[in-house]
Coordinates of C-alpha atoms in Angstrom, one line a residue:
G702 CA 98.4 122.4 114.8
P703 CA 96.4 125.5 113.7
F704 CA 96.1 124.1 110.2
Y705 CA 94.1 121.3 111.7
S706 CA 92.3 122.8 114.6
G707 CA 92.2 126.5 113.9
G708 CA 88.9 126.5 111.8
N709 CA 88.1 128.7 108.9
E710 CA 89.7 131.8 110.6
V711 CA 93.1 130.2 110.0
I712 CA 92.2 129.0 106.5
D713 CA 91.1 132.6 105.6
D714 CA 94.2 134.1 106.9
L715 CA 96.3 131.7 104.8
R716 CA 94.2 132.2 101.7
N717 CA 94.9 135.9 101.9
S718 CA 98.5 135.6 103.1
G719 CA 100.5 135.7 99.9
F720 CA 102.2 132.3 100.7
N721 CA 101.8 129.8 97.8
T722 CA 102.6 126.7 99.8
V723 CA 101.3 125.4 103.1
I724 CA 103.1 122.4 104.8
L725 CA 100.9 120.4 107.2
W726 CA 103.5 119.6 109.8
T727 CA 103.8 117.0 111.0
I728 CA 102.6 113.3 110.5
H729 CA 103.8 110.9 113.1
I730 CA 103.8 107.2 111.8
D731 CA 103.6 104.5 114.6
E732 CA 104.8 100.9 114.4
D733 CA 101.5 99.6 113.5
G734 CA 101.0 102.0 110.7
S735 CA 98.6 104.3 112.5
M736 CA 99.2 108.0 112.2
N737 CA 98.9 111.2 114.2
L738 CA 99.0 114.8 113.0
N739 CA 101.0 116.1 116.0
D740 CA 98.9 114.9 118.9
Q741 CA 95.6 114.2 117.0
S742 CA 94.9 110.7 115.8
I743 CA 93.9 110.7 112.1
I744 CA 94.5 107.2 110.8
D745 CA 94.0 104.0 112.8
K746 CA 95.9 100.8 112.5
N747 CA 93.4 99.5 110.1
G748 CA 93.9 102.4 107.8
N749 CA 90.7 104.2 108.5
Y750 CA 90.5 108.0 108.8
I751 CA 89.4 108.9 112.3
G752 CA 90.2 112.6 112.3
D753 CA 88.0 115.7 112.1
P754 CA 85.5 115.0 109.3
E755 CA 85.5 118.7 108.4
W756 CA 89.3 119.0 107.9
K757 CA 89.0 117.9 104.2
N758 CA 86.5 120.6 103.5
R759 CA 88.7 123.3 105.1
L760 CA 91.7 122.2 103.1
I761 CA 89.7 122.2 99.9
R762 CA 88.6 125.8 100.7
L763 CA 92.3 126.7 101.4
Q764 CA 93.0 126.4 97.7
E765 CA 89.8 127.7 96.3
E766 CA 90.0 130.9 94.3
P767 CA 90.7 133.6 95.3
S768 CA 93.6 132.1 97.3
S769 CA 97.3 132.6 97.2
V770 CA 97.8 128.9 98.3
E771 CA 98.6 126.7 95.3
R772 CA 100.2 123.8 96.9
I773 CA 99.7 121.6 100.1
E774 CA 102.5 119.4 101.4
I775 CA 102.3 116.7 104.1
G776 CA 105.2 116.9 106.6
V777 CA 106.5 113.6 107.8
G778 CA 108.9 113.4 110.8
A779 CA 110.4 115.9 113.3
W780 CA 113.4 116.1 115.7
G781 CA 113.3 113.0 117.9
A782 CA 110.4 111.4 116.1
K783 CA 110.4 107.7 115.1
S784 CA 108.5 108.0 112.0
W785 CA 111.2 107.3 109.6
E786 CA 112.4 104.3 111.6
N787 CA 108.8 103.0 111.4
I788 CA 108.7 103.7 107.7
K789 CA 111.9 101.7 107.4
N790 CA 110.5 98.8 109.3
L791 CA 107.1 98.8 107.6
I792 CA 108.8 98.8 104.1
A793 CA 111.1 95.9 105.3
S794 CA 108.0 93.8 106.4
E795 CA 105.4 94.8 103.8
G796 CA 107.2 96.5 100.9
I797 CA 105.6 99.5 99.0
G798 CA 102.9 97.8 96.9
S799 CA 99.3 99.0 96.8
D800 CA 98.3 96.5 99.4
T801 CA 100.6 97.9 102.1
K802 CA 99.7 100.0 105.1
L803 CA 101.9 102.9 103.9
Y804 CA 100.5 102.9 100.4
K805 CA 96.9 102.8 101.5
A806 CA 97.4 105.5 104.2
F807 CA 99.1 107.9 101.9
L808 CA 96.5 107.4 99.3
L809 CA 93.9 108.2 101.9
L810 CA 95.8 111.2 103.1
Q811 CA 96.0 112.5 99.5
E812 CA 92.3 112.3 99.3
I813 CA 91.7 114.0 102.7
T814 CA 94.3 116.8 102.4
G815 CA 94.5 117.5 98.6
A816 CA 98.3 117.4 99.1
A817 CA 100.5 117.6 96.0
A818 CA 103.7 116.6 97.9
V819 CA 105.2 115.0 100.9
N820 CA 107.8 117.0 102.9
Y821 CA 110.7 115.0 104.4
D822 CA 111.8 116.1 107.9
D823 CA 114.0 113.2 108.9
E824 CA 116.2 114.3 111.8
V825 CA 116.9 110.9 113.3
T826 CA 117.0 107.8 111.1
F827 CA 118.8 108.8 107.9
D828 CA 118.3 105.4 106.2
V829 CA 118.9 106.0 102.4
E830 CA 117.5 102.7 101.1
S831 CA 114.1 102.9 102.8
T832 CA 113.7 106.6 102.0
V833 CA 114.4 105.9 98.3
Q834 CA 111.8 103.1 98.4
F835 CA 109.3 105.4 100.2
S836 CA 109.9 108.0 97.5
L837 CA 109.2 105.6 94.7
M838 CA 106.0 104.6 96.4
L839 CA 104.9 108.3 96.7
D840 CA 105.8 109.0 93.0
N841 CA 103.5 106.1 92.0
L842 CA 100.8 107.8 94.0
G843 CA 101.3 111.1 92.2
Y844 CA 103.0 113.0 94.9
K845 CA 105.9 115.2 94.4
I846 CA 108.6 115.3 97.2
G847 CA 110.2 118.1 99.1
L848 CA 113.3 117.5 101.2
C849 CA 113.8 119.6 104.3
P850 CA 117.4 119.1 105.5
Y851 CA 119.4 120.8 108.2
N852 CA 122.3 118.4 108.6
E853 CA 123.5 114.9 107.3
V854 CA 124.6 116.1 103.9
A855 CA 125.6 112.6 102.7
Y856 CA 122.0 111.3 103.4
W857 CA 120.1 113.9 101.6
K858 CA 122.5 113.9 98.7
S859 CA 122.2 110.2 98.3
V860 CA 118.5 110.2 98.5
Y861 CA 118.2 113.0 95.9
E862 CA 120.7 111.2 93.5
Q863 CA 119.1 107.8 93.7
V864 CA 115.5 109.0 93.4
E865 CA 116.5 111.4 90.5
A866 CA 118.1 108.5 88.7
K867 CA 114.9 106.3 89.0
K868 CA 112.2 109.0 88.9
P869 CA 113.6 112.2 87.4
G870 CA 111.8 115.3 88.8
A871 CA 110.0 113.4 91.6
I872 CA 111.9 115.6 94.1
D873 CA 111.1 119.1 93.0
R874 CA 111.9 121.2 96.1
V875 CA 114.5 121.5 98.9
Y876 CA 113.6 123.5 102.0
L877 CA 116.8 124.2 103.8
Q878 CA 116.4 124.8 107.5
C879 CA 118.5 127.9 108.3
Y880 CA 117.2 128.3 111.9
A881 CA 117.7 126.6 115.2
G882 CA 120.1 123.6 114.5
G883 CA 120.5 124.8 110.9
N884 CA 121.3 128.4 111.6
K885 CA 124.7 128.1 110.1
N886 CA 123.6 126.5 106.9
L887 CA 124.4 128.4 103.7
P888 CA 122.2 127.9 100.5
S889 CA 125.2 128.2 98.3
Q890 CA 126.9 125.2 100.0
W891 CA 123.8 123.0 99.8
N892 CA 122.7 123.8 96.2
Q893 CA 125.5 121.7 94.8
Y894 CA 123.8 118.5 96.0
F895 CA 120.4 118.8 94.3
G896 CA 121.0 119.0 90.6
D897 CA 119.4 122.1 89.1
I898 CA 117.3 122.7 92.2
K899 CA 118.1 125.9 94.2
V900 CA 117.1 125.5 97.9
S901 CA 114.3 127.5 99.6
Y902 CA 115.7 129.5 102.5
G903 CA 113.9 128.7 105.8
L904 CA 113.8 131.3 108.6
W905 CA 112.1 131.5 111.9
S906 CA 109.4 134.2 112.6
K907 CA 109.2 136.0 116.0
N908 CA 108.9 133.4 118.6
G909 CA 109.4 132.6 122.3
G910 CA 107.4 133.2 125.4
D911 CA 107.8 137.0 125.0
C912 CA 108.1 137.0 121.1
K913 CA 111.6 138.5 121.4
Q914 CA 113.3 135.6 119.6
G915 CA 113.4 135.1 115.9
D916 CA 113.0 137.5 113.0
N917 CA 110.4 140.2 112.3
P918 CA 109.4 140.8 108.6
D919 CA 112.0 143.5 108.0
E920 CA 114.7 141.2 109.3
I921 CA 113.3 138.4 107.1
K922 CA 113.4 140.7 104.1
K923 CA 117.0 141.6 104.7
K924 CA 118.2 138.1 105.1
I925 CA 116.3 136.9 102.0
A926 CA 117.8 139.7 100.0
T927 CA 121.3 138.7 100.9
Q928 CA 120.7 135.2 99.6
K929 CA 118.4 135.9 96.6
E930 CA 120.9 134.8 94.0
N931 CA 121.3 131.5 95.7
I932 CA 117.7 130.5 96.5
S933 CA 114.4 129.6 94.8
G934 CA 112.4 131.3 97.4
G935 CA 111.8 131.3 101.2
F936 CA 109.7 129.8 103.9
I937 CA 108.8 130.6 107.5
W938 CA 108.9 128.4 110.5
L939 CA 106.4 128.4 112.2
Y940 CA 102.7 129.4 111.8
D941 CA 101.9 128.7 115.4
D942 CA 104.5 131.3 116.5
N943 CA 103.3 133.6 113.8
Q944 CA 99.8 133.5 115.4
K945 CA 101.1 133.9 118.8
C946 CA 103.4 136.9 117.8
Q947 CA 101.0 138.7 115.5
A948 CA 101.9 142.1 117.1
Y949 CA 105.4 141.8 115.4
G950 CA 104.1 140.8 112.0
S951 CA 101.0 139.3 110.3
T952 CA 101.1 136.2 108.1
S953 CA 100.8 138.4 105.0
S954 CA 103.6 140.7 106.2
Y955 CA 106.0 137.8 106.2
A956 CA 105.1 136.7 102.7
K957 CA 105.5 140.3 101.5
A958 CA 108.9 140.4 103.2
I959 CA 110.1 137.3 101.4
N960 CA 108.8 138.5 98.0
E961 CA 110.3 141.9 98.4
G962 CA 113.6 140.4 99.5
L963 CA 113.7 138.3 96.3
K964 CA 113.3 141.3 94.0

């Protein structure tokens, strides 16, 4: 939400944060191919961008030097969301060619956001065949792919293996959710499913109504340090909570905690 509606104050916070990647979470895809970013309509059923006209300029600024941010990813899906079911159905009816709604929309999103990758947060549908087809379409558009699993090992393993067989290197990151429903996940157990890729270790910043839940930067640093041999890096869920709970740690303090934990 704040990455869209927070204005330049949020952009400047991210530019100076020390984080090298920002995931724009999350795109919801409807049955007719229209798309929302969370609760904001951004692409209509005819494939037109109807979002904030200044969003593109803010995201261009996000990566302008001097900025720590080197990569923007578009998140797709969420717990309970129907996006991946709708992707499956759109591919079944239209395919993945350049004349399809999905292709045109993700080409437009690439232009608007400057995203280098699409981040998969499928927590509902788990259809391997359509996910592989979607991945091949994204590769043709020049996107990289980040997987963001917390369960359903067989699905993520199959998606990785089939995409890697057809387009080696298209999937270049795996963000393992080790918070909420994934809090018992171990990077060492998941690494075996993704070739040479080591997962990124996902943790939850301070959150909740009183900001008493989740981890402060010192706790993040300790957890990252315990897994540093098994991971490629770390990521924080969720900027909205980080904003709300600034008294317990700034954005930059969380990035610093991850980097120090990796030393």
